[in-house]
mmCIF file of C-alpha atoms in Angstrom:
data_model
loop_
_atom_site.group_PDB
_atom_site.id
_atom_site.type_symbol
_atom_site.label_atom_id
_atom_site.label_comp_id
_atom_site.label_asym_id
_atom_site.label_seq_id
_atom_site.Cartn_x
_atom_site.Cartn_y
_atom_site.Cartn_z
ATOM 1 C CA UNK A 1 -0.333 0.070 -0.053
ATOM 2 C CA UNK A 2 1.758 3.333 -0.718
ATOM 3 C CA UNK A 3 0.776 6.859 0.602
ATOM 4 C CA UNK A 4 -1.473 8.794 -1.584
ATOM 5 C CA UNK A 5 0.419 12.206 -1.033
ATOM 6 C CA UNK A 6 3.412 10.828 -3.065
ATOM 7 C CA UNK A 7 1.845 9.025 -5.695
ATOM 8 C CA UNK A 8 -1.214 10.592 -6.679
ATOM 9 C CA UNK A 9 -0.154 12.574 -10.223
ATOM 10 C CA UNK A 10 -3.595 13.310 -10.851
ATOM 11 C CA UNK A 11 -4.059 17.202 -11.433
ATOM 12 C CA UNK A 12 -6.652 19.321 -9.380
ATOM 13 C CA UNK A 13 -7.683 22.111 -11.602
ATOM 14 C CA UNK A 14 -9.775 24.949 -9.504
ATOM 15 C CA UNK A 15 -13.088 25.157 -10.443
ATOM 16 C CA UNK A 16 -13.406 29.035 -10.767
ATOM 17 C CA UNK A 17 -16.815 30.643 -9.193
ATOM 18 C CA UNK A 18 -17.572 34.735 -9.229
ATOM 19 C CA UNK A 19 -19.163 35.951 -6.410
ATOM 20 C CA UNK A 20 -19.564 39.750 -5.692
ATOM 21 C CA UNK A 21 -16.010 40.038 -7.522
ATOM 22 C CA UNK A 22 -14.449 37.491 -5.151
ATOM 23 C CA UNK A 23 -13.345 34.309 -6.255
ATOM 24 C CA UNK A 24 -13.834 30.858 -4.698
ATOM 25 C CA UNK A 25 -11.638 27.299 -4.930
ATOM 26 C CA UNK A 26 -13.472 24.550 -5.551
ATOM 27 C CA UNK A 27 -11.861 21.300 -4.995
ATOM 28 C CA UNK A 28 -13.332 18.255 -6.359
ATOM 29 C CA UNK A 29 -13.533 15.262 -3.830
ATOM 30 C CA UNK A 30 -11.737 12.443 -3.994
ATOM 31 C CA UNK A 31 -13.530 9.649 -4.159
ATOM 32 C CA UNK A 32 -12.722 6.012 -3.717
ATOM 33 C CA UNK A 33 -14.410 5.077 -6.811
ATOM 34 C CA UNK A 34 -11.583 7.667 -8.472
ATOM 35 C CA UNK A 35 -9.018 5.974 -5.748
ATOM 36 C CA UNK A 36 -9.908 2.388 -7.115
ATOM 37 C CA UNK A 37 -9.294 3.649 -10.612
ATOM 38 C CA UNK A 38 -5.452 4.758 -9.918
ATOM 39 C CA UNK A 39 -5.078 1.348 -8.627
ATOM 40 C CA UNK A 40 -5.770 2.421 -4.751
ATOM 41 C CA UNK A 41 -7.542 1.336 -1.714
ATOM 42 C CA UNK A 42 -8.727 3.370 0.977
ATOM 43 C CA UNK A 43 -6.727 3.234 4.045
ATOM 44 C CA UNK A 44 -8.006 0.049 6.954
ATOM 45 C CA UNK A 45 -7.085 -2.007 9.771
ATOM 46 C CA UNK A 46 -8.552 -5.626 9.209
ATOM 47 C CA UNK A 47 -8.821 -7.267 12.320
ATOM 48 C CA UNK A 48 -9.647 -10.993 12.395
ATOM 49 C CA UNK A 49 -11.916 -12.296 15.435
ATOM 50 C CA UNK A 50 -12.332 -9.054 16.513
ATOM 51 C CA UNK A 51 -14.219 -8.505 20.081
ATOM 52 C CA UNK A 52 -18.017 -7.140 18.312
ATOM 53 C CA UNK A 53 -17.179 -3.989 20.868
ATOM 54 C CA UNK A 54 -14.260 -3.022 19.360
ATOM 55 C CA UNK A 55 -13.874 -2.588 15.606
ATOM 56 C CA UNK A 56 -12.112 -0.512 13.319
ATOM 57 C CA UNK A 57 -9.252 0.070 15.375
ATOM 58 C CA UNK A 58 -5.921 2.256 14.205
ATOM 59 C CA UNK A 59 -3.027 3.902 15.561
ATOM 60 C CA UNK A 60 -1.984 7.464 15.187
ATOM 61 C CA UNK A 61 1.191 6.500 14.222
ATOM 62 C CA UNK A 62 1.600 4.813 10.488
ATOM 63 C CA UNK A 63 4.831 3.592 10.884
ATOM 64 C CA UNK A 64 4.000 1.325 14.287
ATOM 65 C CA UNK A 65 2.382 -2.105 14.351
ATOM 66 C CA UNK A 66 -0.813 -2.005 15.123
ATOM 67 C CA UNK A 67 -2.412 -3.091 17.828
ATOM 68 C CA UNK A 68 -4.595 -6.467 17.153
ATOM 69 C CA UNK A 69 -7.479 -6.226 19.251
ATOM 70 C CA UNK A 70 -8.086 -10.541 19.310
ATOM 71 C CA UNK A 71 -11.048 -12.014 20.801
ATOM 72 C CA UNK A 72 -10.432 -13.569 24.128
ATOM 73 C CA UNK A 73 -9.857 -17.354 24.190
ATOM 74 C CA UNK A 74 -10.781 -18.752 27.841
ATOM 75 C CA UNK A 75 -8.225 -22.062 26.670
ATOM 76 C CA UNK A 76 -5.383 -20.116 26.504
ATOM 77 C CA UNK A 77 -5.937 -18.007 29.879
ATOM 78 C CA UNK A 78 -4.598 -18.854 33.374
ATOM 79 C CA UNK A 79 -6.708 -20.103 36.479
ATOM 80 C CA UNK A 80 -5.421 -15.979 37.700
ATOM 81 C CA UNK A 81 -7.075 -14.458 34.653
ATOM 82 C CA UNK A 82 -9.690 -16.277 34.079
ATOM 83 C CA UNK A 83 -10.865 -15.682 37.965
ATOM 84 C CA UNK A 84 -9.832 -11.836 37.327
ATOM 85 C CA UNK A 85 -12.130 -11.477 34.337
ATOM 86 C CA UNK A 86 -15.138 -13.883 36.654
ATOM 87 C CA UNK A 87 -15.170 -11.242 39.107
ATOM 88 C CA UNK A 88 -15.681 -8.178 36.709
ATOM 89 C CA UNK A 89 -19.259 -6.345 37.427
ATOM 90 C CA UNK A 90 -22.076 -7.846 35.825
ATOM 91 C CA UNK A 91 -23.644 -4.360 35.032
ATOM 92 C CA UNK A 92 -20.456 -2.748 33.892
ATOM 93 C CA UNK A 93 -20.484 -1.711 30.026
ATOM 94 C CA UNK A 94 -19.300 -4.029 27.315
ATOM 95 C CA UNK A 95 -16.789 -1.411 26.360
ATOM 96 C CA UNK A 96 -15.312 -1.366 29.913
ATOM 97 C CA UNK A 97 -15.460 -5.016 30.012
ATOM 98 C CA UNK A 98 -13.718 -5.199 26.702
ATOM 99 C CA UNK A 99 -10.441 -3.157 27.530
ATOM 100 C CA UNK A 100 -10.336 -5.120 31.032
ATOM 101 C CA UNK A 101 -10.110 -8.274 29.406
ATOM 102 C CA UNK A 102 -7.414 -7.183 27.593
ATOM 103 C CA UNK A 103 -5.328 -5.293 29.971
ATOM 104 C CA UNK A 104 -6.307 -8.888 32.424
ATOM 105 C CA UNK A 105 -4.412 -11.025 29.788
ATOM 106 C CA UNK A 106 -1.981 -8.550 28.212
ATOM 107 C CA UNK A 107 1.898 -9.687 27.333
ATOM 108 C CA UNK A 108 4.800 -9.006 25.959
ATOM 109 C CA UNK A 109 3.697 -11.030 22.750
ATOM 110 C CA UNK A 110 0.684 -9.494 23.110
ATOM 111 C CA UNK A 111 1.107 -5.992 22.785
ATOM 112 C CA UNK A 112 1.753 -3.096 25.112
ATOM 113 C CA UNK A 113 -0.345 -0.339 26.801
ATOM 114 C CA UNK A 114 1.188 2.706 24.912
ATOM 115 C CA UNK A 115 -0.580 0.580 21.687
ATOM 116 C CA UNK A 116 -3.825 -0.523 23.576
ATOM 117 C CA UNK A 117 -4.675 2.432 25.051
ATOM 118 C CA UNK A 118 -4.683 4.387 21.976
ATOM 119 C CA UNK A 119 -6.684 2.196 20.113
ATOM 120 C CA UNK A 120 -9.412 1.304 22.623
ATOM 121 C CA UNK A 121 -9.765 5.339 22.769
ATOM 122 C CA UNK A 122 -10.523 6.086 19.242
ATOM 123 C CA UNK A 123 -12.543 2.855 18.933
ATOM 124 C CA UNK A 124 -14.715 3.902 21.742
ATOM 125 C CA UNK A 125 -14.905 7.495 22.610
ATOM 126 C CA UNK A 126 -14.622 6.858 26.564
ATOM 127 C CA UNK A 127 -16.096 9.072 28.970
ATOM 128 C CA UNK A 128 -14.976 9.829 32.459
ATOM 129 C CA UNK A 129 -17.373 7.791 33.520
ATOM 130 C CA UNK A 130 -15.628 4.829 31.809
ATOM 131 C CA UNK A 131 -12.225 5.577 32.709
ATOM 132 C CA UNK A 132 -13.137 6.129 36.688
ATOM 133 C CA UNK A 133 -14.638 2.361 36.142
ATOM 134 C CA UNK A 134 -11.212 0.917 34.625
ATOM 135 C CA UNK A 135 -9.481 2.340 37.435
ATOM 136 C CA UNK A 136 -11.539 1.501 40.005
ATOM 137 C CA UNK A 137 -11.747 -1.938 39.096
ATOM 138 C CA UNK A 138 -7.856 -2.298 38.781
ATOM 139 C CA UNK A 139 -7.368 -1.283 42.101
ATOM 140 C CA UNK A 140 -10.214 -3.559 43.519
ATOM 141 C CA UNK A 141 -8.400 -5.996 41.821
ATOM 142 C CA UNK A 142 -4.962 -4.936 43.258
ATOM 143 C CA UNK A 143 -3.547 -5.517 39.734
ATOM 144 C CA UNK A 144 0.023 -4.757 38.806
ATOM 145 C CA UNK A 145 -0.591 -2.479 35.993
ATOM 146 C CA UNK A 146 -3.138 -0.263 37.787
ATOM 147 C CA UNK A 147 -0.641 2.782 38.389
ATOM 148 C CA UNK A 148 0.637 2.346 34.613
ATOM 149 C CA UNK A 149 -2.740 2.596 33.404
ATOM 150 C CA UNK A 150 -3.577 5.459 36.179
ATOM 151 C CA UNK A 151 -0.380 7.553 35.029
ATOM 152 C CA UNK A 152 -1.532 7.025 31.303
ATOM 153 C CA UNK A 153 -4.951 8.237 32.047
ATOM 154 C CA UNK A 154 -4.394 11.410 33.446
ATOM 155 C CA UNK A 155 -2.978 12.477 29.594
ATOM 156 C CA UNK A 156 -6.181 11.890 28.559
ATOM 157 C CA UNK A 157 -8.265 14.660 27.125
ATOM 158 C CA UNK A 158 -11.118 12.505 27.928
ATOM 159 C CA UNK A 159 -10.689 11.394 31.473
ATOM 160 C CA UNK A 160 -10.839 15.519 32.744
ATOM 161 C CA UNK A 161 -8.004 14.985 35.015
ATOM 162 C CA UNK A 162 -8.525 17.330 38.401
ATOM 163 C CA UNK A 163 -5.969 17.537 41.534
ATOM 164 C CA UNK A 164 -7.855 14.697 43.016
ATOM 165 C CA UNK A 165 -7.120 12.079 40.546
ATOM 166 C CA UNK A 166 -3.930 12.997 41.074
ATOM 167 C CA UNK A 167 -3.640 12.674 44.815
ATOM 168 C CA UNK A 168 -5.272 9.110 44.154
ATOM 169 C CA UNK A 169 -2.120 8.132 42.225
ATOM 170 C CA UNK A 170 0.097 9.682 45.127
ATOM 171 C CA UNK A 171 -1.684 7.785 47.869
ATOM 172 C CA UNK A 172 -1.589 4.821 46.364
ATOM 173 C CA UNK A 173 2.252 4.793 45.716
ATOM 174 C CA UNK A 174 3.113 6.403 49.046
ATOM 175 C CA UNK A 175 1.211 3.330 50.457
ATOM 176 C CA UNK A 176 3.482 1.341 48.882
ATOM 177 C CA UNK A 177 6.455 3.342 49.893
ATOM 178 C CA UNK A 178 7.150 4.310 46.489
ATOM 179 C CA UNK A 179 8.596 8.090 46.814
ATOM 180 C CA UNK A 180 9.683 8.667 43.916
ATOM 181 C CA UNK A 181 7.459 7.372 41.947
ATOM 182 C CA UNK A 182 4.763 10.022 44.144
ATOM 183 C CA UNK A 183 6.979 12.827 43.773
ATOM 184 C CA UNK A 184 7.189 12.157 40.188
ATOM 185 C CA UNK A 185 3.489 12.312 39.721
ATOM 186 C CA UNK A 186 3.478 15.464 42.279
ATOM 187 C CA UNK A 187 5.961 17.212 39.974
ATOM 188 C CA UNK A 188 3.939 16.451 36.811
ATOM 189 C CA UNK A 189 0.753 17.755 38.278
ATOM 190 C CA UNK A 190 1.977 21.329 39.340
ATOM 191 C CA UNK A 191 3.487 21.176 35.908
ATOM 192 C CA UNK A 192 0.630 21.186 34.717
ATOM 193 C CA UNK A 193 -1.254 23.975 36.791
ATOM 194 C CA UNK A 194 -2.935 22.362 39.650
ATOM 195 C CA UNK A 195 -2.513 23.199 42.939
ATOM 196 C CA UNK A 196 -1.984 21.347 45.986
ATOM 197 C CA UNK A 197 -4.895 21.490 48.153
ATOM 198 C CA UNK A 198 -5.937 20.019 51.313
ATOM 199 C CA UNK A 199 -6.798 17.126 50.475
ATOM 200 C CA UNK A 200 -3.440 16.067 48.332
ATOM 201 C CA UNK A 201 -0.717 17.810 50.968
ATOM 202 C CA UNK A 202 -2.525 15.902 53.841
ATOM 203 C CA UNK A 203 -1.140 12.505 51.870
ATOM 204 C CA UNK A 204 2.209 13.995 51.450
ATOM 205 C CA UNK A 205 2.311 14.408 54.893
ATOM 206 C CA UNK A 206 1.401 10.928 55.533
ATOM 207 C CA UNK A 207 3.549 9.730 52.662
ATOM 208 C CA UNK A 208 6.998 11.938 54.516
ATOM 209 C CA UNK A 209 5.887 10.675 57.932
ATOM 210 C CA UNK A 210 6.229 7.490 57.055
ATOM 211 C CA UNK A 211 9.762 7.255 54.759
ATOM 212 C CA UNK A 212 10.365 8.992 58.142
ATOM 213 C CA UNK A 213 11.391 12.536 56.269
ATOM 214 C CA UNK A 214 9.552 15.120 59.015
ATOM 215 C CA UNK A 215 11.080 17.824 57.380
ATOM 216 C CA UNK A 216 8.961 17.697 54.338
ATOM 217 C CA UNK A 217 6.128 16.281 56.238
ATOM 218 C CA UNK A 218 6.027 19.430 58.166
ATOM 219 C CA UNK A 219 6.617 21.481 55.785
ATOM 220 C CA UNK A 220 3.512 20.177 53.676
ATOM 221 C CA UNK A 221 1.439 20.314 57.244
ATOM 222 C CA UNK A 222 2.459 24.346 57.308
ATOM 223 C CA UNK A 223 1.541 24.674 53.887
ATOM 224 C CA UNK A 224 -1.815 22.843 53.870
ATOM 225 C CA UNK A 225 -2.113 26.151 56.824
ATOM 226 C CA UNK A 226 -1.141 28.675 54.797
ATOM 227 C CA UNK A 227 -4.629 28.033 52.466
ATOM 228 C CA UNK A 228 -6.319 29.527 54.788
ATOM 229 C CA UNK A 229 -9.303 26.485 55.384
ATOM 230 C CA UNK A 230 -10.449 24.505 58.552
ATOM 231 C CA UNK A 231 -8.163 21.461 58.869
ATOM 232 C CA UNK A 232 -9.879 18.184 59.400
ATOM 233 C CA UNK A 233 -9.356 15.077 61.632
ATOM 234 C CA UNK A 234 -7.910 13.752 58.405
ATOM 235 C CA UNK A 235 -5.209 16.474 58.510
ATOM 236 C CA UNK A 236 -4.631 16.954 62.132
ATOM 237 C CA UNK A 237 -4.052 13.219 62.441
ATOM 238 C CA UNK A 238 -1.566 12.647 59.407
ATOM 239 C CA UNK A 239 0.508 15.229 61.333
ATOM 240 C CA UNK A 240 0.329 14.261 64.685
ATOM 241 C CA UNK A 241 1.336 10.680 63.681
ATOM 242 C CA UNK A 242 4.170 12.527 62.192
ATOM 243 C CA UNK A 243 4.900 14.008 65.640
ATOM 244 C CA UNK A 244 4.540 10.499 67.450
ATOM 245 C CA UNK A 245 7.112 8.476 64.707
ATOM 246 C CA UNK A 246 9.996 11.577 65.169
ATOM 247 C CA UNK A 247 9.565 10.693 68.912
ATOM 248 C CA UNK A 248 8.112 14.892 69.584
ATOM 249 C CA UNK A 249 5.527 13.308 71.919
ATOM 250 C CA UNK A 250 3.943 17.009 73.384
ATOM 251 C CA UNK A 251 4.183 18.653 69.725
ATOM 252 C CA UNK A 252 1.431 15.850 68.864
ATOM 253 C CA UNK A 253 -0.232 15.765 72.213
ATOM 254 C CA UNK A 254 -0.480 20.065 71.897
ATOM 255 C CA UNK A 255 -2.062 18.946 68.105
ATOM 256 C CA UNK A 256 -4.877 17.165 69.711
ATOM 257 C CA UNK A 257 -5.341 19.782 72.192
ATOM 258 C CA UNK A 258 -5.468 22.254 69.760
ATOM 259 C CA UNK A 259 -7.728 19.704 67.909
ATOM 260 C CA UNK A 260 -10.236 19.123 71.128
ATOM 261 C CA UNK A 261 -10.546 23.095 71.010
ATOM 262 C CA UNK A 262 -12.961 23.485 68.019
ATOM 263 C CA UNK A 263 -14.610 20.174 68.720
ATOM 264 C CA UNK A 264 -12.261 18.163 66.460
ATOM 265 C CA UNK A 265 -11.412 14.611 67.655
ATOM 266 C CA UNK A 266 -8.693 12.355 65.713
ATOM 267 C CA UNK A 267 -9.604 8.203 65.302
ATOM 268 C CA UNK A 268 -8.982 5.775 67.394
ATOM 269 C CA UNK A 269 -5.323 4.799 66.132
ATOM 270 C CA UNK A 270 -4.637 8.464 66.243
ATOM 271 C CA UNK A 271 -4.716 8.202 70.401
ATOM 272 C CA UNK A 272 -3.455 4.725 70.521
ATOM 273 C CA UNK A 273 -0.432 5.388 68.428
ATOM 274 C CA UNK A 274 0.169 8.452 71.522
ATOM 275 C CA UNK A 275 -0.486 6.033 74.462
ATOM 276 C CA UNK A 276 1.798 3.318 72.853
ATOM 277 C CA UNK A 277 4.477 6.156 72.587
ATOM 278 C CA UNK A 278 3.756 6.948 76.326
ATOM 279 C CA UNK A 279 3.851 3.658 77.055
ATOM 280 C CA UNK A 280 6.766 2.178 75.910
ATOM 281 C CA UNK A 281 8.512 5.312 77.223
ATOM 282 C CA UNK A 282 7.892 4.900 81.027
ATOM 283 C CA UNK A 283 5.506 8.031 81.253
ATOM 284 C CA UNK A 284 3.257 7.563 83.127
ATOM 285 C CA UNK A 285 1.560 10.905 83.385
ATOM 286 C CA UNK A 286 1.700 10.897 79.674
ATOM 287 C CA UNK A 287 0.002 7.910 79.506
ATOM 288 C CA UNK A 288 -2.799 8.778 81.710
ATOM 289 C CA UNK A 289 -3.286 12.010 80.290
ATOM 290 C CA UNK A 290 -3.821 10.067 76.466
ATOM 291 C CA UNK A 291 -6.181 7.719 78.485
ATOM 292 C CA UNK A 292 -8.236 10.619 79.615
ATOM 293 C CA UNK A 293 -8.449 12.051 76.024
ATOM 294 C CA UNK A 294 -9.475 8.860 75.125
ATOM 295 C CA UNK A 295 -12.980 8.876 77.142
ATOM 296 C CA UNK A 296 -13.026 12.679 76.671
ATOM 297 C CA UNK A 297 -13.051 11.980 72.548
ATOM 298 C CA UNK A 298 -16.163 9.617 73.529
ATOM 299 C CA UNK A 299 -13.935 6.370 72.459
ATOM 300 C CA UNK A 300 -14.937 3.528 74.252
ATOM 301 C CA UNK A 301 -11.274 1.428 75.792
ATOM 302 C CA UNK A 302 -10.742 -1.821 74.255
ATOM 303 C CA UNK A 303 -8.342 -4.456 76.126
ATOM 304 C CA UNK A 304 -5.397 -3.461 74.340
ATOM 305 C CA UNK A 305 -5.604 0.047 75.183
ATOM 306 C CA UNK A 306 -6.087 -1.060 79.068
ATOM 307 C CA UNK A 307 -2.800 -3.030 78.244
ATOM 308 C CA UNK A 308 -0.792 0.079 77.205
ATOM 309 C CA UNK A 309 -2.107 2.193 80.176
ATOM 310 C CA UNK A 310 -1.472 -1.337 82.438
ATOM 311 C CA UNK A 311 2.071 -1.854 80.764
ATOM 312 C CA UNK A 312 3.677 1.321 82.077
ATOM 313 C CA UNK A 313 2.175 1.022 85.629
ATOM 314 C CA UNK A 314 4.066 -2.174 85.089
ATOM 315 C CA UNK A 315 6.790 -1.164 84.178
ATOM 316 C CA UNK A 316 6.894 1.760 86.946
ATOM 317 C CA UNK A 317 6.319 -1.284 89.340
ATOM 318 C CA UNK A 318 2.927 0.677 90.439
ATOM 319 C CA UNK A 319 1.046 -2.837 91.224
ATOM 320 C CA UNK A 320 -2.098 -1.085 92.887
ATOM 321 C CA UNK A 321 -2.764 1.345 89.968
ATOM 322 C CA UNK A 322 -2.289 -1.796 87.347
ATOM 323 C CA UNK A 323 -4.669 -3.580 89.653
ATOM 324 C CA UNK A 324 -6.861 -0.827 89.004
ATOM 325 C CA UNK A 325 -7.386 -0.692 85.726
ATOM 326 C CA UNK A 326 -7.394 -4.150 85.144
ATOM 327 C CA UNK A 327 -10.214 -4.529 87.608
ATOM 328 C CA UNK A 328 -12.285 -1.673 85.684
ATOM 329 C CA UNK A 329 -11.610 -3.796 82.569
ATOM 330 C CA UNK A 330 -13.237 -6.531 83.923
ATOM 331 C CA UNK A 331 -16.159 -4.446 85.347
ATOM 332 C CA UNK A 332 -16.671 -2.620 82.054
ATOM 333 C CA UNK A 333 -17.298 -5.994 80.486
ATOM 334 C CA UNK A 334 -14.312 -7.090 78.832
ATOM 335 C CA UNK A 335 -12.269 -10.403 78.508
ATOM 336 C CA UNK A 336 -8.751 -10.021 79.844
ATOM 337 C CA UNK A 337 -5.886 -11.239 77.693
ATOM 338 C CA UNK A 338 -2.882 -12.676 78.508
ATOM 339 C CA UNK A 339 -0.833 -9.972 78.407
ATOM 340 C CA UNK A 340 -2.742 -8.330 80.680
ATOM 341 C CA UNK A 341 -2.228 -10.668 82.893
ATOM 342 C CA UNK A 342 1.333 -11.484 82.765
ATOM 343 C CA UNK A 343 1.471 -7.269 82.884
ATOM 344 C CA UNK A 344 -0.416 -7.694 85.768
ATOM 345 C CA UNK A 345 2.160 -9.780 87.603
ATOM 346 C CA UNK A 346 4.775 -8.212 86.261
ATOM 347 C CA UNK A 347 4.413 -5.101 88.110
ATOM 348 C CA UNK A 348 3.547 -7.414 91.506
ATOM 349 C CA UNK A 349 7.050 -8.753 90.826
ATOM 350 C CA UNK A 350 9.204 -5.416 90.937
ATOM 351 C CA UNK A 351 7.150 -4.701 93.955
ATOM 352 C CA UNK A 352 8.119 -7.903 95.154
ATOM 353 C CA UNK A 353 4.163 -8.570 96.556
ATOM 354 C CA UNK A 354 4.162 -12.716 95.698
ATOM 355 C CA UNK A 355 0.993 -12.719 98.212
ATOM 356 C CA UNK A 356 -0.590 -10.089 96.194
ATOM 357 C CA UNK A 357 -0.242 -12.091 93.227
ATOM 358 C CA UNK A 358 -1.361 -15.157 94.604
ATOM 359 C CA UNK A 359 -4.991 -13.697 95.431
ATOM 360 C CA UNK A 360 -5.134 -12.449 92.237
ATOM 361 C CA UNK A 361 -4.191 -15.417 90.439
ATOM 362 C CA UNK A 362 -6.950 -17.589 93.337
ATOM 363 C CA UNK A 363 -9.606 -14.446 92.285
ATOM 364 C CA UNK A 364 -9.290 -15.034 88.153
ATOM 365 C CA UNK A 365 -9.559 -18.802 89.020
ATOM 366 C CA UNK A 366 -12.756 -18.223 90.659
ATOM 367 C CA UNK A 367 -14.047 -15.709 87.678
ATOM 368 C CA UNK A 368 -13.273 -18.745 85.247
ATOM 369 C CA UNK A 369 -9.908 -17.014 83.636
ATOM 370 C CA UNK A 370 -6.855 -19.380 83.407
ATOM 371 C CA UNK A 371 -3.144 -18.730 82.863
ATOM 372 C CA UNK A 372 -2.421 -18.283 78.781
ATOM 373 C CA UNK A 373 1.905 -19.396 78.040
ATOM 374 C CA UNK A 374 2.991 -15.203 78.542
ATOM 375 C CA UNK A 375 1.150 -14.915 82.525
ATOM 376 C CA UNK A 376 2.220 -18.798 82.652
ATOM 377 C CA UNK A 377 5.966 -17.622 81.896
ATOM 378 C CA UNK A 378 6.092 -14.936 84.112
ATOM 379 C CA UNK A 379 5.352 -16.592 87.128
ATOM 380 C CA UNK A 380 7.500 -19.633 86.954
ATOM 381 C CA UNK A 381 10.298 -17.018 85.803
ATOM 382 C CA UNK A 382 9.465 -15.364 89.201
ATOM 383 C CA UNK A 383 9.164 -18.732 91.174
ATOM 384 C CA UNK A 384 12.542 -19.693 89.637
ATOM 385 C CA UNK A 385 14.339 -16.799 90.869
ATOM 386 C CA UNK A 386 13.377 -16.963 94.547
ATOM 387 C CA UNK A 387 14.207 -20.856 94.600
ATOM 388 C CA UNK A 388 11.135 -22.191 94.309
ATOM 389 C CA UNK A 389 11.345 -25.388 92.226
ATOM 390 C CA UNK A 390 8.672 -26.849 92.549
ATOM 391 C CA UNK A 391 5.971 -24.337 92.248
ATOM 392 C CA UNK A 392 7.749 -24.045 88.977
ATOM 393 C CA UNK A 393 7.274 -27.363 87.381
ATOM 394 C CA UNK A 394 3.638 -27.194 88.617
ATOM 395 C CA UNK A 395 3.291 -24.306 86.558
ATOM 396 C CA UNK A 396 5.026 -25.305 83.880
ATOM 397 C CA UNK A 397 3.111 -29.057 83.423
ATOM 398 C CA UNK A 398 -0.023 -27.512 84.105
ATOM 399 C CA UNK A 399 0.553 -25.493 80.779
ATOM 400 C CA UNK A 400 1.193 -28.296 78.786
ATOM 401 C CA UNK A 401 -1.680 -30.320 79.907
ATOM 402 C CA UNK A 402 -3.784 -27.429 78.844
ATOM 403 C CA UNK A 403 -2.102 -27.145 75.486
#
């Protein structure tokens, strides 16, 4: 097949019509019949066994190999591919299903996204809703090509990309600790004239915090405040977590108080992170403040939260306070786990209160609570240090018989 512009030797004579002393050049149309006489054929793409939803696919560059949209043969699919295709939503449009099937089955032999997506766009003229449905499904499937498709879709005019679309990709990269990829998308977004909003900056705070880059996280948070918009609990929470990771617990707690002054309360995991930080560093006063803040926020402490408070008391050898928290836990209808029991025994051991510990164990037995592995090991270690060998063997034997 030859290109028309280089081999057509016919002369197109102008047909001049006078209209108010002006001349309009009329160029006759070259019809397919006329081309046939010159032994030329209209340019077209022949696709055998094509999917009925996709027809007349062409590539924009005549020099590149055309993408052959071949109907999916179920016999050649892997079990994983069959499962992924079977999970496609039944109400999804055929045009979207056709593209997703090709992406799921895409391989180096069958083509590439750089040819597949333009071919699909040219064929079906997708709308933004189509792109969103495809990206949502790829994300749900956790497909390895999700990010590559997402980046290419951002360039499509029919997608009408906005700042939120860029933020989703940035956040997705951040969740996988792909910091460089996320920063590249951020630079691309800025080059195309999009400004960071509160949601984007929150994602950046979270991303830099996870990467232990506190300085950049703080810069993103300060930029967020300059927007002049009220911060939500997600934005505050991201920065508090950054302070916790940077071991600046007091600044995180101050930000928590700033939130509470505006009747904004952080999520449970934010309070828990601060409580754990104080608990592991042995700061009982800080742990008490956060434990009280949790209840003021309307969050009911669970067993794990109570265990963190018991832990800080156990480390300080404050068995009385540890027992109070343990009893309050039971009064609230919660079932203490083996970790809580082990921590209370540790507190008794630090103060060498063997009788109190035995009374505690008897009370547990009456309440139907048996010692688990960790609590048994604490008790056995304590007895061993006291030189009471027989009691140690008895504890270990009872534990072995239960398991």
